């Protein structure tokens, strides 16, 4: 092979992927990305605003870190307390609620801890702890993980012991682990519905208000990081809170289940 | 077993239908890894030859370090590159984090020691053969290295291919520095990790088979193009 | 005419390797023209002596002096090793290699190499890889490669040691031709007949020392030392 052919081949490779539009990097949670909603929204966003949104799919903790370091232009996560702290520290200009979905308790169909009969999320968790039934925790500082810890706290339980497995991984990997071990797990609804390896698991508990999961949009503060694309971030925020977004978010279904509920307020 | 069969059929379907997403990430895998391999070869091959040919005081230490660097854990490389390229890091102004360039940088760091080390071994043997002749013909240092690189090109191609193989299958580092962004930095390995995470083992395996096929295809193509297996030619 | 790099003078040159005296002390001046044959039993130091003059060995003691600057000295001499060093290239590219080093284009170098192959009588497919050649052909390749720069001084270390009579005769013919074109040749051999045929003068080495030097006729008429006498008579030393 001649040197020239090699060079030609390499240049062809590079050119094939050259992009044109403005790019905006947004850190989002695994649960949002796994829902499949992004794949519906992003092409429309690009069409309407000319912005190519590049998603970094991470846990809430890391998403906020990325915003803090200035490595992304905006953050879309679901952990209110951490978000408010983030804004207070000046890392984002403000916090804008966009939509919510909910968590569900998933577990073995046989339901040894009697979660199905519970009337509140805390009761379901207490049942699992009492039965010492295997429970898989994300253990990765994600929004889902934080929501889970909040529920244990509300139930007055310090989760520890052989039955409590913190895997330190994303939602999908944690669900895989739960499926492999026939364990209980707290999952966002979207990840659960999109999950393909359900094995013996089933949806055992849902609907408690305590399981609601609010997503908020945080544009990274350009005063801290001059390079962030504040204009694009503003345009994206406007789009996400528009009527068009509302229609698309409310209309997104898996099977016949609506996943997200739009609740952005006009400013 | 079922999963593997399903993966194979799905892989075949994706390839036959020329799935657009598959083509894109496959092309990006190639783009990143081929570029990284070329850069790492441009550094590693002459470096290996230079170490083989020159006697200098720290030579043994350099060789030991090089061999140790071969075992560099990719995640650690990824982490270090991440911290350096992050906006809050020393090279943050370049804005390279979460771009294919960052992935190339990480891969170059991972495979340069491998390429240098293997080429050092190969060139050392050739140098032992050629030593007296090249000294007798009064070849300059540059000429010696150029001659050794050229005449040892088969062995050096093996070194580069070893680097390519390591890079194309690498996931830890490029996941960290690339971010696995759809349509921007997603490559075969990170897509496999993603699909595994979603529990879609069929698709993950399909991508895995495509990756293996790609690695084999690149090796075959190079060997055919350079005529390695043709009779007694070098 | 470029100024000659000769004479070469050696003053009390000594080579020691691993605590053992391999050569010397030797004092000698190489000058004039013709073919000098270095003789001596195995292990006498012939190879070491030739390599030393060619600059392949670091002196342990003594002084050695060519004429002119380093680059010219090195480029104006050539060496044919006892076992030819083949490059992983075609026959033609092996022969052309010294000219490539000199900066000639590959085309020019190969053209010159073709002529040189013709001169040494190398009748093989020149584009074949060098490692398919037979022993005699390899030695001719090495000779062509050594002669392609038209060196002023040519060293050969037992170039015919493993060759049949026919190949030996061909190489002797080429060497005689080179001498006639003015190349100063220094060659070791253990073949007494070859020494008689080619030598203008003779050096005799024994145990690393130069114990006889002289013209061929004087040497073969009656060597002064018992070692040399025994050697040319083919005696087995006690
Ligand atoms: N690098 C070396 N280390 C130790 N001994 C050596 C080395 N080079 C040559 N010798 C020894 O020096 C002697 C002369 O060797 P050499 O010049 O090859 O002799 P010749 O060519 O006359 O047979 C031999 O005994 C050989 O073993
Ligand atoms: Mg010898």
Short mmCIF file of C-alpha atoms in Angstrom, two decimals, chain C:
data_model
loop_
_atom_site.label_atom_id
_atom_site.label_comp_id
_atom_site.label_asym_id
_atom_site.label_seq_id
_atom_site.Cartn_x
_atom_site.Cartn_y
_atom_site.Cartn_z
CA UNK C 1 41.94 12.87 -9.00
CA UNK C 2 40.88 12.91 -5.36
CA UNK C 3 43.71 12.84 -2.89
CA UNK C 4 44.38 9.33 -1.57
CA UNK C 5 43.48 8.27 1.95
CA UNK C 6 46.62 6.17 2.05
CA UNK C 7 49.08 5.64 3.58
CA UNK C 8 47.54 4.03 6.63
CA UNK C 9 49.88 3.72 9.56
CA UNK C 10 49.48 1.51 12.63
CA UNK C 11 51.72 2.12 15.62
CA UNK C 12 51.82 -0.49 18.37
CA UNK C 13 48.14 -1.19 17.85
CA UNK C 14 46.70 -3.65 20.31
CA UNK C 15 43.22 -5.15 20.67
CA UNK C 16 42.19 -6.74 23.94
CA UNK C 17 38.86 -8.42 24.38
CA UNK C 18 37.61 -9.87 27.64
CA UNK C 19 41.07 -9.55 29.16
CA UNK C 20 42.61 -11.50 26.30
CA UNK C 21 45.07 -10.10 23.78
CA UNK C 22 43.44 -10.64 20.40
CA UNK C 23 45.82 -8.64 18.25
CA UNK C 24 49.10 -6.84 18.56
CA UNK C 25 51.10 -5.03 19.32
CA UNK C 26 51.24 -4.41 15.57
CA UNK C 27 53.09 -1.65 13.73
CA UNK C 28 52.48 -1.51 10.02
CA UNK C 29 52.12 0.91 7.11
CA UNK C 30 49.73 0.21 4.27
CA UNK C 31 50.61 2.09 1.12
CA UNK C 32 51.40 1.67 -2.57
CA UNK C 33 49.26 -0.45 -4.80
CA UNK C 34 48.38 -4.05 -5.50
CA UNK C 35 47.07 -6.86 -3.37
CA UNK C 36 48.29 -7.66 0.10
CA UNK C 37 47.41 -11.08 1.39
CA UNK C 38 47.12 -11.66 5.13
CA UNK C 39 47.95 -15.21 6.12
CA UNK C 40 48.10 -17.13 9.31
CA UNK C 41 46.52 -20.07 11.10
CA UNK C 42 42.99 -19.98 12.49
CA UNK C 43 42.75 -17.64 15.44
CA UNK C 44 45.92 -15.82 14.48
CA UNK C 45 44.04 -12.52 14.37
CA UNK C 46 43.50 -12.01 10.64
CA UNK C 47 39.87 -10.97 10.98
CA UNK C 48 40.66 -8.73 13.92
CA UNK C 49 43.51 -7.12 11.98
CA UNK C 50 41.33 -6.33 8.96
CA UNK C 51 38.39 -5.09 11.04
CA UNK C 52 40.77 -2.97 13.05
CA UNK C 53 42.18 -1.24 9.96
CA UNK C 54 38.66 -0.70 8.61
CA UNK C 55 37.68 1.01 11.83
CA UNK C 56 35.24 -1.58 13.10
CA UNK C 57 37.19 -2.20 16.29
CA UNK C 58 38.05 0.12 19.13
CA UNK C 59 41.80 0.09 19.80
CA UNK C 60 42.91 -0.93 23.26
CA UNK C 61 46.30 0.61 22.73
CA UNK C 62 48.37 2.30 20.04
CA UNK C 63 47.59 4.66 17.21
CA UNK C 64 46.13 4.31 13.76
CA UNK C 65 46.10 7.04 11.13
CA UNK C 66 44.47 7.41 7.72
CA UNK C 67 44.95 10.51 5.58
CA UNK C 68 42.20 13.07 5.24
CA UNK C 69 38.98 13.87 7.06
CA UNK C 70 36.83 11.30 8.75
CA UNK C 71 33.98 11.24 6.22
CA UNK C 72 36.25 10.71 3.24
CA UNK C 73 38.27 8.06 4.98
CA UNK C 74 35.17 6.08 5.82
CA UNK C 75 33.53 6.47 2.43
CA UNK C 76 36.63 5.57 0.41
CA UNK C 77 37.09 2.09 1.82
CA UNK C 78 34.96 -1.03 1.74
CA UNK C 79 34.83 -4.38 3.48
CA UNK C 80 33.72 -7.84 2.40
CA UNK C 81 32.88 -9.98 5.41
CA UNK C 82 33.63 -13.66 5.62
CA UNK C 83 29.90 -14.37 5.90
CA UNK C 84 28.16 -11.92 3.60
CA UNK C 85 25.67 -9.67 5.37
CA UNK C 86 22.53 -9.71 3.28
CA UNK C 87 19.87 -7.08 3.62
CA UNK C 88 16.20 -7.96 3.43
CA UNK C 89 16.00 -6.57 -0.07
CA UNK C 90 16.29 -7.68 -3.64
CA UNK C 91 19.72 -8.57 -5.02
CA UNK C 92 19.82 -5.34 -7.01
CA UNK C 93 18.75 -3.17 -4.06
CA UNK C 94 21.41 -4.77 -1.86
CA UNK C 95 24.10 -3.85 -4.34
CA UNK C 96 22.68 -0.37 -4.90
CA UNK C 97 22.41 0.39 -1.19
CA UNK C 98 25.76 2.22 -0.72
CA UNK C 99 24.84 4.62 -3.53
CA UNK C 100 21.43 5.23 -1.95
CA UNK C 101 23.31 6.23 1.20
CA UNK C 102 25.35 8.60 -0.97
CA UNK C 103 22.13 10.32 -2.00
CA UNK C 104 21.66 8.93 -5.49
CA UNK C 105 18.14 8.34 -6.71
CA UNK C 106 16.93 4.76 -6.54
CA UNK C 107 16.81 4.59 -10.34
CA UNK C 108 20.39 5.74 -10.83
CA UNK C 109 21.63 3.54 -8.02
CA UNK C 110 19.94 0.49 -9.45
CA UNK C 111 21.34 1.18 -12.89
CA UNK C 112 24.85 1.34 -11.44
CA UNK C 113 24.13 -1.82 -9.46
CA UNK C 114 23.17 -3.62 -12.64
CA UNK C 115 26.52 -2.75 -14.18
CA UNK C 116 28.34 -3.84 -11.06
CA UNK C 117 26.49 -7.17 -10.98
CA UNK C 118 27.58 -7.69 -14.56
CA UNK C 119 31.21 -6.94 -13.68
CA UNK C 120 31.33 -9.48 -10.84
CA UNK C 121 29.52 -12.04 -13.02
CA UNK C 122 26.42 -12.29 -10.89
CA UNK C 123 24.04 -14.02 -13.27
CA UNK C 124 20.85 -14.29 -11.25
CA UNK C 125 17.42 -12.69 -11.30
CA UNK C 126 18.39 -9.35 -9.88
CA UNK C 127 14.92 -8.65 -8.56
CA UNK C 128 14.82 -11.85 -6.52
CA UNK C 129 15.23 -11.48 -2.77
CA UNK C 130 18.89 -11.68 -1.80
CA UNK C 131 18.40 -14.57 0.59
CA UNK C 132 17.65 -17.04 -2.21
CA UNK C 133 21.24 -16.81 -3.48
CA UNK C 134 23.80 -19.61 -3.13
CA UNK C 135 27.01 -19.15 -1.15
CA UNK C 136 29.11 -18.15 -4.16
CA UNK C 137 26.42 -15.78 -5.43
CA UNK C 138 26.12 -14.16 -2.04
CA UNK C 139 29.85 -13.51 -1.97
CA UNK C 140 29.66 -11.94 -5.44
CA UNK C 141 26.80 -9.77 -4.27
CA UNK C 142 28.92 -8.60 -1.35
CA UNK C 143 31.81 -7.94 -3.69
CA UNK C 144 29.64 -5.94 -6.10
CA UNK C 145 28.27 -3.92 -3.19
CA UNK C 146 31.80 -3.26 -1.93
CA UNK C 147 33.05 -2.21 -5.37
CA UNK C 148 30.11 0.00 -6.34
CA UNK C 149 31.59 3.06 -4.66
CA UNK C 150 34.90 2.37 -6.47
CA UNK C 151 36.75 2.33 -3.16
CA UNK C 152 40.39 3.27 -2.83
CA UNK C 153 40.98 0.49 -0.34
CA UNK C 154 39.11 -2.80 -0.23
CA UNK C 155 39.34 -5.27 2.64
CA UNK C 156 38.22 -8.86 2.21
CA UNK C 157 38.07 -11.43 5.00
CA UNK C 158 38.49 -14.93 3.57
CA UNK C 159 35.98 -14.24 0.80
CA UNK C 160 36.49 -17.66 -0.79
CA UNK C 161 36.52 -19.75 2.37
CA UNK C 162 33.40 -21.73 1.52
CA UNK C 163 33.42 -21.51 -2.25
CA UNK C 164 34.10 -24.09 -4.93
CA UNK C 165 36.98 -23.72 -7.38
CA UNK C 166 34.87 -22.15 -10.07
CA UNK C 167 33.46 -19.40 -7.84
CA UNK C 168 36.88 -18.84 -6.34
CA UNK C 169 38.40 -18.33 -9.77
CA UNK C 170 35.67 -15.86 -10.70
CA UNK C 171 36.21 -13.81 -7.57
CA UNK C 172 39.96 -13.81 -8.14
CA UNK C 173 39.36 -12.52 -11.66
CA UNK C 174 37.22 -9.67 -10.32
CA UNK C 175 39.80 -8.78 -7.68
CA UNK C 176 42.59 -8.75 -10.23
CA UNK C 177 40.47 -6.41 -12.35
CA UNK C 178 39.85 -4.10 -9.41
CA UNK C 179 43.54 -4.01 -8.63
CA UNK C 180 44.28 -3.09 -12.23
CA UNK C 181 41.85 -0.19 -11.89
CA UNK C 182 43.89 1.05 -8.92
CA UNK C 183 42.04 -0.33 -5.90
CA UNK C 184 44.34 -1.19 -3.04
CA UNK C 185 43.29 -4.63 -1.79
CA UNK C 186 43.96 -6.26 1.56
CA UNK C 187 42.61 -9.75 1.87
CA UNK C 188 42.99 -12.60 4.29
CA UNK C 189 43.01 -16.21 3.19
CA UNK C 190 44.14 -19.55 4.47
CA UNK C 191 44.41 -20.82 0.92
CA UNK C 192 48.14 -20.89 0.08
CA UNK C 193 47.45 -21.37 -3.62
CA UNK C 194 45.28 -18.29 -3.69
CA UNK C 195 47.97 -16.31 -1.95
CA UNK C 196 50.49 -17.38 -4.58
CA UNK C 197 48.17 -16.41 -7.41
CA UNK C 198 47.02 -13.03 -6.13
CA UNK C 199 49.52 -11.56 -3.73
CA UNK C 200 51.86 -8.75 -4.48
CA UNK C 201 53.03 -8.96 -0.91
CA UNK C 202 52.25 -11.04 2.13
CA UNK C 203 51.62 -10.40 5.79
CA UNK C 204 51.92 -13.33 8.12
CA UNK C 205 50.15 -13.26 11.46
CA UNK C 206 50.66 -15.64 14.33
CA UNK C 207 49.19 -15.34 17.77
CA UNK C 208 48.06 -11.79 17.05
CA UNK C 209 51.50 -10.64 15.97
CA UNK C 210 52.75 -9.66 12.56
CA UNK C 211 55.74 -11.94 12.29
CA UNK C 212 56.55 -11.61 8.59
CA UNK C 213 56.01 -9.01 5.91
CA UNK C 214 57.43 -9.03 2.42
CA UNK C 215 56.87 -9.40 -1.30
CA UNK C 216 55.26 -12.58 -2.53
CA UNK C 217 58.37 -13.90 -4.19
CA UNK C 218 60.58 -13.35 -1.20
CA UNK C 219 57.99 -14.86 1.14
CA UNK C 220 57.41 -18.00 -0.87
CA UNK C 221 61.11 -18.41 -1.66
CA UNK C 222 61.86 -18.95 1.97
CA UNK C 223 59.82 -17.72 4.91
CA UNK C 224 62.01 -16.62 7.76
CA UNK C 225 59.95 -18.00 10.61
CA UNK C 226 59.19 -21.63 11.39
CA UNK C 227 55.46 -20.78 11.82
CA UNK C 228 55.21 -19.37 8.32
CA UNK C 229 57.24 -22.19 6.84
CA UNK C 230 55.02 -24.77 8.50
CA UNK C 231 51.93 -22.95 7.31
CA UNK C 232 52.82 -22.85 3.62
CA UNK C 233 54.09 -26.38 3.70
CA UNK C 234 50.80 -27.50 5.20
CA UNK C 235 52.60 -29.04 8.19
CA UNK C 236 50.67 -29.89 11.29
CA UNK C 237 52.23 -27.93 14.10
CA UNK C 238 53.25 -30.06 17.07
#
